[in-house]
XYZ file of C-alpha atoms in Angstrom:
521
model
C -22.361 0.098 5.980
C -19.519 1.453 4.262
C -20.507 4.961 3.046
C -23.126 6.457 0.986
C -20.540 7.158 -1.742
C -19.110 3.812 -2.085
C -19.420 2.600 -5.549
C -19.279 -0.629 -7.702
C -16.164 -0.551 -9.417
C -17.154 -3.487 -11.737
C -20.391 -5.058 -13.287
C -20.259 -8.847 -12.705
C -22.475 -10.920 -15.221
C -24.901 -12.194 -12.076
C -25.933 -14.791 -14.841
C -22.817 -16.217 -15.299
C -22.355 -19.321 -13.209
C -20.187 -18.925 -9.817
C -17.946 -22.048 -10.399
C -15.481 -22.593 -13.248
C -17.028 -25.187 -15.774
C -14.044 -27.063 -15.871
C -10.980 -27.873 -13.429
C -8.153 -25.046 -13.941
C -4.636 -25.274 -12.620
C -3.468 -21.810 -11.218
C 0.064 -20.878 -10.244
C 0.311 -17.593 -8.056
C 3.947 -16.176 -7.834
C 4.035 -14.349 -4.517
C 2.532 -14.942 -1.424
C 1.526 -11.116 -0.334
C -2.062 -9.590 0.008
C -2.269 -9.101 -4.241
C -1.272 -13.140 -4.717
C -3.136 -14.013 -1.845
C -6.201 -12.036 -2.779
C -6.084 -13.752 -6.433
C -5.779 -17.377 -5.035
C -8.905 -16.738 -2.703
C -11.188 -15.838 -5.373
C -10.037 -18.473 -7.810
C -9.764 -21.259 -5.187
C -13.398 -20.373 -4.430
C -14.510 -20.960 -7.904
C -13.170 -24.091 -7.780
C -9.802 -23.395 -9.403
C -6.672 -25.695 -8.381
C -4.327 -22.883 -6.722
C -0.354 -23.378 -6.095
C 1.047 -19.986 -4.326
C 5.188 -20.101 -4.650
C 6.354 -17.466 -2.110
C 10.289 -17.211 -1.653
C 9.986 -15.835 2.023
C 9.371 -18.335 4.614
C 6.321 -16.509 5.849
C 2.840 -15.220 4.045
C 2.212 -11.202 3.626
C 4.884 -9.801 1.645
C 5.802 -6.321 2.751
C 2.723 -6.902 5.182
C 4.266 -10.175 6.783
C 5.558 -10.882 9.651
C 8.620 -13.192 11.033
C 9.130 -15.236 14.245
C 12.027 -13.838 16.428
C 13.699 -13.780 19.904
C 14.501 -11.133 22.072
C 17.465 -11.058 24.253
C 15.406 -11.617 27.399
C 14.329 -15.165 25.543
C 10.791 -13.413 24.612
C 9.391 -14.534 21.054
C 7.513 -11.864 19.139
C 6.867 -11.272 15.580
C 8.448 -8.688 13.874
C 7.102 -6.694 10.886
C 8.146 -3.877 8.182
C 6.410 -1.419 10.220
C 2.526 -0.526 10.955
C 0.258 -0.817 8.286
C -3.298 1.429 8.663
C -6.350 -0.297 7.394
C -8.051 2.712 6.077
C -11.822 2.514 6.111
C -12.282 3.108 2.265
C -9.876 -0.159 1.882
C -13.141 -1.949 0.439
C -11.515 -4.651 -1.243
C -9.385 -5.404 1.171
C -11.367 -5.823 4.019
C -14.013 -7.662 1.975
C -11.331 -10.105 1.325
C -9.900 -10.063 5.215
C -13.583 -10.860 5.959
C -12.746 -14.527 5.138
C -11.406 -14.642 8.202
C -13.256 -13.075 10.616
C -16.864 -11.473 9.370
C -16.379 -8.703 12.022
C -13.014 -7.525 11.085
C -12.829 -8.378 15.373
C -8.808 -8.433 14.703
C -8.643 -4.571 13.532
C -9.016 -1.674 16.145
C -9.984 2.366 15.767
C -7.229 4.546 15.673
C -9.512 8.046 16.769
C -6.731 10.489 15.655
C -3.426 10.364 13.900
C -1.563 13.785 15.244
C 1.079 15.319 12.709
C 3.838 16.953 14.784
C 6.019 19.647 13.138
C 8.793 21.983 14.109
C 8.245 24.768 17.006
C 5.561 22.369 18.279
C 3.311 22.685 15.120
C 0.387 19.969 15.830
C -2.277 19.097 13.427
C -5.292 16.504 13.985
C -7.465 14.599 11.778
C -10.028 13.773 15.044
C -13.458 14.459 14.853
C -13.260 15.954 10.931
C -17.087 15.726 9.015
C -16.567 12.496 6.732
C -18.494 14.951 3.995
C -16.177 15.422 1.051
C -14.966 19.044 0.535
C -16.560 19.787 4.170
C -13.664 17.971 5.783
C -11.164 19.648 3.776
C -12.664 23.075 4.964
C -13.213 22.352 8.558
C -9.254 21.084 8.485
C -8.278 24.198 7.384
C -10.438 26.164 9.722
C -9.052 24.651 12.712
C -5.314 24.018 11.215
C -2.710 25.961 13.471
C -0.269 26.183 10.094
C -3.224 27.670 7.688
C -6.245 30.145 7.922
C -8.951 30.266 5.403
C -7.417 33.398 4.178
C -4.162 31.665 3.548
C -6.532 29.204 1.665
C -7.794 31.742 -0.593
C -4.635 32.741 -1.773
C -3.962 29.450 -3.042
C -3.249 29.095 -7.215
C -6.498 28.891 -8.383
C -5.463 26.013 -10.992
C -3.465 23.847 -8.595
C -6.343 24.349 -6.050
C -8.749 23.242 -8.066
C -6.688 20.229 -9.751
C -7.202 19.025 -6.178
C -10.985 19.032 -6.004
C -11.361 17.985 -9.735
C -9.369 14.497 -9.626
C -9.995 12.522 -13.032
C -8.736 9.204 -14.214
C -7.753 10.590 -17.415
C -7.473 14.206 -17.748
C -5.462 14.334 -14.087
C -3.009 12.128 -15.509
C -2.848 13.672 -19.279
C -2.188 17.275 -17.379
C 0.047 16.462 -14.167
C 1.572 13.495 -14.550
C 4.565 14.719 -16.297
C 4.834 17.235 -13.677
C 6.709 16.311 -9.884
C 4.859 16.693 -6.849
C 7.297 18.992 -5.539
C 6.758 21.418 -8.567
C 2.949 21.038 -8.228
C 3.235 21.901 -4.423
C 5.324 24.928 -5.141
C 2.791 26.436 -7.283
C 0.103 25.432 -5.265
C 1.630 28.381 -3.106
C 0.176 26.819 0.271
C 2.362 28.993 3.388
C 5.480 26.715 4.347
C 4.108 25.642 7.162
C 1.116 24.472 5.691
C 2.406 22.730 3.377
C 4.922 20.878 5.340
C 2.056 19.869 7.912
C -0.654 19.111 5.151
C 1.270 17.968 2.025
C 4.775 17.140 2.645
C 4.059 14.279 5.352
C 1.128 13.371 3.116
C 3.551 12.511 -0.038
C 6.031 10.983 1.915
C 3.804 8.183 3.377
C 4.034 6.778 -0.352
C 7.929 6.037 0.050
C 8.719 8.791 -2.785
C 10.557 11.841 -2.667
C 8.384 14.789 -3.801
C 11.053 15.464 -6.360
C 10.838 11.928 -7.712
C 6.832 11.472 -7.413
C 4.383 12.154 -10.023
C 1.928 15.147 -9.365
C -0.991 12.980 -10.674
C -0.283 10.149 -8.287
C -0.344 12.734 -5.544
C -3.490 14.186 -6.752
C -5.166 10.723 -7.183
C -3.930 9.513 -3.812
C -5.072 12.955 -2.045
C -8.712 12.252 -3.803
C -8.329 8.854 -2.322
C -7.486 9.342 0.730
C -9.414 12.628 1.544
C -11.288 14.647 -1.153
C -13.517 11.433 -2.374
C -13.066 9.471 0.612
C -16.602 9.184 2.515
C -15.276 7.261 5.277
C -12.807 9.962 7.150
C -9.043 9.759 7.433
C -8.917 7.777 10.655
C -7.976 4.141 10.268
C -7.833 1.076 11.947
C -4.796 -1.186 12.811
C -4.420 -4.663 13.696
C -4.507 -5.646 17.138
C -1.621 -8.359 17.400
C 0.794 -9.201 15.004
C 0.072 -9.895 11.207
C 1.209 -13.357 10.951
C -0.940 -14.532 14.474
C -3.975 -11.970 13.299
C -4.014 -12.070 9.457
C -1.768 -14.594 7.897
C -2.097 -17.747 9.856
C -5.926 -17.607 9.682
C -5.791 -16.731 6.175
C -3.657 -19.533 5.650
C -6.281 -21.728 7.143
C -9.018 -20.756 4.970
C -6.976 -20.880 1.738
C -5.872 -24.676 2.743
C -9.414 -25.709 3.377
C -10.050 -24.278 -0.292
C -7.517 -26.728 -1.620
C -4.723 -23.920 -1.953
C -1.247 -25.430 -1.850
C 1.264 -22.650 -0.215
C 4.798 -23.604 -0.937
C 6.892 -20.987 1.582
C 10.550 -20.680 1.158
C 9.946 -21.658 -2.603
C 10.313 -19.128 -5.157
C 9.832 -18.779 -9.021
C 12.928 -18.855 -11.018
C 11.813 -19.473 -14.682
C 8.681 -19.976 -16.136
C 8.499 -21.674 -20.025
C 6.185 -23.593 -22.069
C 5.945 -27.014 -21.481
C 4.986 -29.605 -24.553
C 1.384 -29.340 -24.098
C 1.517 -25.395 -24.263
C 0.617 -24.845 -20.507
C 2.983 -22.761 -18.488
C 5.824 -24.811 -17.100
C 7.246 -23.177 -13.702
C 10.660 -23.922 -12.121
C 11.021 -23.289 -8.603
C 14.241 -22.286 -6.473
C 13.839 -25.498 -5.040
C 14.637 -27.547 -8.408
C 10.465 -28.242 -8.506
C 8.503 -28.183 -12.079
C 4.882 -26.900 -11.599
C 2.620 -26.604 -14.429
C -0.382 -24.462 -14.992
C -3.088 -23.430 -17.180
C -2.652 -19.794 -15.694
C -0.122 -17.811 -13.853
C -0.498 -14.418 -11.950
C 2.742 -12.832 -10.937
C 2.006 -10.989 -7.831
C 6.069 -10.305 -6.802
C 7.846 -7.596 -5.975
C 9.013 -4.898 -9.227
C 12.549 -6.273 -8.328
C 11.183 -9.866 -8.137
C 9.225 -9.334 -11.334
C 11.959 -7.954 -13.270
C 14.286 -10.962 -12.547
C 11.674 -13.515 -13.296
C 10.990 -12.173 -16.558
C 14.519 -11.414 -17.413
C 15.421 -15.327 -16.780
C 12.338 -16.355 -18.897
C 12.709 -15.122 -22.438
C 9.323 -16.299 -23.757
C 7.226 -15.060 -20.712
C 4.385 -12.741 -22.113
C 4.485 -14.378 -25.504
C 1.202 -15.806 -26.150
C 0.649 -19.524 -26.563
C 2.078 -20.857 -29.889
C 4.483 -18.017 -30.891
C 8.227 -18.478 -30.966
C 10.227 -17.408 -28.017
C 12.851 -15.623 -30.150
C 10.097 -13.607 -31.897
C 10.559 -9.986 -30.689
C 7.227 -8.600 -32.207
C 4.825 -10.273 -29.577
C 5.241 -9.649 -26.024
C 8.366 -7.678 -26.381
C 6.552 -4.221 -25.455
C 5.526 -5.754 -22.344
C 8.697 -7.128 -21.122
C 10.144 -3.687 -22.189
C 7.481 -2.061 -19.604
C 8.516 -4.682 -17.098
C 12.203 -3.792 -17.392
C 11.177 0.112 -17.197
C 9.525 -0.186 -13.454
C 11.500 1.074 -10.702
C 11.624 1.330 -6.926
C 11.927 4.151 -4.939
C 13.980 5.565 -2.504
C 15.414 3.539 0.602
C 13.119 3.524 4.388
C 14.220 2.484 7.490
C 12.139 0.887 10.730
C 13.627 1.013 13.848
C 12.291 -0.692 16.491
C 13.298 -0.059 20.137
C 12.238 -1.990 23.271
C 12.891 0.359 26.363
C 13.092 -0.028 29.862
C 10.729 2.370 31.189
C 7.087 3.692 29.822
C 6.315 6.553 27.574
C 4.759 9.431 29.079
C 1.244 8.934 29.674
C -1.450 10.328 26.928
C 1.007 9.624 23.974
C -0.914 8.821 20.649
C -0.307 5.227 19.301
C 0.718 6.618 16.291
C 2.136 10.372 15.392
C 2.759 11.801 12.359
C 6.245 13.775 11.716
C 7.433 16.837 9.396
C 10.185 19.024 9.478
C 12.276 17.109 12.236
C 14.679 15.406 10.367
C 14.550 12.102 8.665
C 11.819 10.869 10.796
C 8.284 10.316 9.586
C 6.466 8.475 12.186
C 6.808 7.227 15.445
C 4.527 4.120 16.742
C 4.295 2.804 20.271
C 3.670 -0.736 19.647
C 2.278 -1.299 23.211
C -0.702 0.622 23.303
C -2.465 -1.153 20.394
C -0.390 -4.865 19.679
C -1.448 -7.313 22.112
C 2.174 -9.062 21.785
C 3.973 -5.822 22.456
C 1.529 -4.846 25.464
C 2.042 -8.167 27.512
C 6.007 -7.348 26.860
C 5.586 -3.841 28.639
C 3.235 -4.909 31.430
C 5.706 -7.528 32.615
C 8.513 -5.364 31.978
C 7.551 -2.305 32.880
C 8.860 -0.703 29.727
C 7.848 0.241 26.360
C 7.898 -0.575 22.565
C 8.912 2.348 20.204
C 9.016 2.164 16.591
C 10.669 4.699 14.228
C 10.031 5.167 10.278
C 12.048 7.011 7.876
C 10.843 7.015 4.508
C 12.120 8.370 1.369
C 15.882 8.414 2.739
C 18.530 10.258 0.797
C 20.756 8.198 -0.685
C 24.128 9.150 1.096
C 23.184 8.542 4.465
C 24.547 5.473 6.279
C 22.662 3.478 8.942
C 24.556 5.268 11.777
C 23.491 8.662 10.740
C 19.937 7.425 10.109
C 19.926 5.964 13.551
C 21.568 8.867 15.322
C 19.049 11.238 13.584
C 16.074 9.124 14.666
C 17.367 8.985 18.280
C 17.815 12.656 18.546
C 14.174 13.288 17.163
C 12.966 10.600 19.626
C 14.168 12.225 22.707
C 13.162 15.660 21.083
C 9.598 14.890 20.941
C 9.242 12.318 23.921
C 11.979 13.768 26.509
C 11.003 10.688 28.888
C 12.957 8.310 26.562
C 16.319 10.278 27.268
C 17.227 8.139 30.024
C 15.721 5.300 29.181
C 17.730 1.981 28.182
C 17.448 0.176 25.101
C 17.059 -3.774 25.924
C 17.046 -4.560 22.682
C 16.229 -3.154 18.928
C 15.695 -4.274 15.703
C 17.177 -1.841 12.888
C 16.584 -2.756 8.792
C 16.740 -0.328 5.734
C 14.782 -1.807 2.782
C 14.604 -0.245 -0.989
C 11.500 -2.335 -2.564
C 8.626 -0.239 -2.714
C 7.551 0.900 -5.989
C 8.241 4.223 -7.732
C 5.833 6.562 -9.298
C 8.297 9.061 -11.158
C 6.876 12.360 -13.208
C 5.866 10.828 -16.917
C 5.779 7.091 -15.830
C 1.787 6.451 -16.050
C 2.100 5.418 -19.848
C 4.541 2.743 -18.757
C 2.568 1.514 -15.347
C 1.753 -2.302 -15.913
C -1.549 -3.577 -16.496
C -3.487 -6.386 -14.679
C -3.708 -8.255 -18.212
C -0.679 -9.246 -20.727
C -0.530 -10.055 -24.073
C -0.739 -13.368 -23.027
C -4.647 -14.409 -21.749
C -3.030 -17.029 -19.507
C -0.344 -14.654 -17.608
C -1.663 -11.831 -15.376
C 0.045 -9.465 -12.852
C -0.893 -8.298 -9.644
C 0.608 -6.161 -7.090
C 0.608 -2.121 -5.763
C 2.593 -1.445 -8.385
C 0.160 -2.501 -10.864
C -2.525 0.150 -12.428
C -6.387 -0.154 -11.556
C -9.072 1.587 -13.272
C -10.529 3.246 -10.018
C -8.574 5.094 -7.096
C -6.331 2.796 -4.947
C -3.454 2.994 -3.318
C -0.935 0.720 -1.025
C -2.317 -2.124 0.727
C -6.041 -1.715 -1.047
C -4.278 -1.773 -4.630
C -2.546 -4.767 -3.920
C -5.734 -6.400 -2.592
C -7.678 -4.989 -5.878
C -5.390 -6.105 -8.201
C -5.525 -9.490 -7.190
C -8.918 -9.585 -7.530
C -8.893 -7.927 -10.877
C -6.482 -10.731 -11.926
C -8.792 -13.449 -11.074
C -11.726 -11.785 -12.648
C -9.905 -11.878 -15.614
C -9.249 -15.580 -15.689
C -13.250 -16.265 -14.194
C -14.310 -13.682 -16.966
C -12.447 -15.594 -19.795
C -13.544 -19.014 -18.537
C -17.363 -17.988 -18.295
C -17.417 -17.818 -14.247
C -19.019 -15.240 -12.171
C -16.562 -12.687 -11.260
C -15.967 -11.120 -7.812
C -17.624 -7.866 -7.056
C -15.327 -4.956 -6.548
C -16.177 -1.480 -5.066
C -14.193 2.050 -5.220
C -14.738 5.430 -3.622
C -15.981 7.776 -6.316
C -13.755 7.659 -9.157
C -13.752 11.215 -10.025
C -13.367 14.393 -8.070
C -16.426 16.628 -6.680
C -16.044 19.340 -9.245
C -14.375 17.174 -12.103
C -17.436 17.204 -14.472
C -17.415 20.910 -14.131
C -14.285 21.728 -14.353
C -12.744 19.321 -17.312
C -16.074 20.357 -19.094
C -14.850 23.670 -19.460
C -10.991 22.481 -19.561
C -8.187 22.744 -17.213
C -5.060 24.585 -18.197
C -2.123 22.619 -16.713
C 0.206 25.340 -14.947
C 3.920 25.706 -16.102
């Protein structure tokens, strides 16, 4: 049972036939979570699906690729750990195709937050009932008291408890998360420990993050979440525990997975169907296209495909049809850079260390992950060598910080928090900086892309695409992929896939929005 407050997010027509009434050729651009979720649902309904993925591995930003350490050990490298929260209902339902019991996930019972001066917060043992989980966290907090909570700005405080998918964005989208938190009036330490680390988890700097988006995510992960704030993690590299088994599931359904082959141009063939030219010079034809690329990848493809977004029969040069959609695509943006630094050390970390800790106020570092405590591949290496595998993350990086400065700051924080690592020798390391996560800037909500387009044979999916119910990160990717598939199924008269959500509105939304809620400032 996923929780008494889990809600249906759609109402599929149970009378519709399960399978598509006629053969349908579908091409999916992008082999990440969104694209593969769409491919799975459509293949199960009888569509002939082809997936084009420019990388040589599946999973997108949750993928993993093969590498070799200096000692000859083969390993799988990733872009950082990913938390499988228990309210990721649609992601988890999709992953049950590879293991109905989700046996490749293991629970993480706590996710401590570490701050300056020895500050520490814990999410372990909180009640799952919304509101009471927040009260319990404040009661035991080392950085905030109930008296502090009572001093919080009333309007802002109520806004947290009254998330509404329409009213919240109307009132708070044009305001930055930083401005909202400034007005909230939390004590500085409490704000740092409870909110700053939370907003950074979405890679967006507070001053460039919509307050409405912050409120939605706080509702999704905490206030409206009946599952609790702790999460599960994969017990092995994503490539082996998820993507290789998922590829086998898809291939059994007849899905063609074209790795190392991206889409570079889409137009209409003489028969009116989509004609997709790939980076390998191959030409694919499809009745339906689902674009599940990253923001930069989508923008490049749309820019290089002048007719994309035009309904069938429209002239590519007609500026009145599909023009607004193309402008919306061009208006999307990515947020600040993030860094991942994995270190293979020659000695263990101290006993009792948590597998994950979040950090705030300690420099650039936002997270420390001890891979040997949860991932089988790293655990085997550590057991064989007597060492440890430590990964440091830094989100929402300032634009003027170079790689050397990032590493120096991360190293300093690691040695300060985990003194036993100061004398450790680095046997190997992998460091990279990326900038491809979606931005949710103040005032950008009206320009958010939707799953459907002006062309009924063209759909979008990804964690930057709007959903009509609260979602974020991997759950938004999976949900939009399923939504895209459902649009296709509905159009062709086949049964849609069920979707689930946390309660779509905050516990005080009905009361407060009936009376009206003034937007502060």
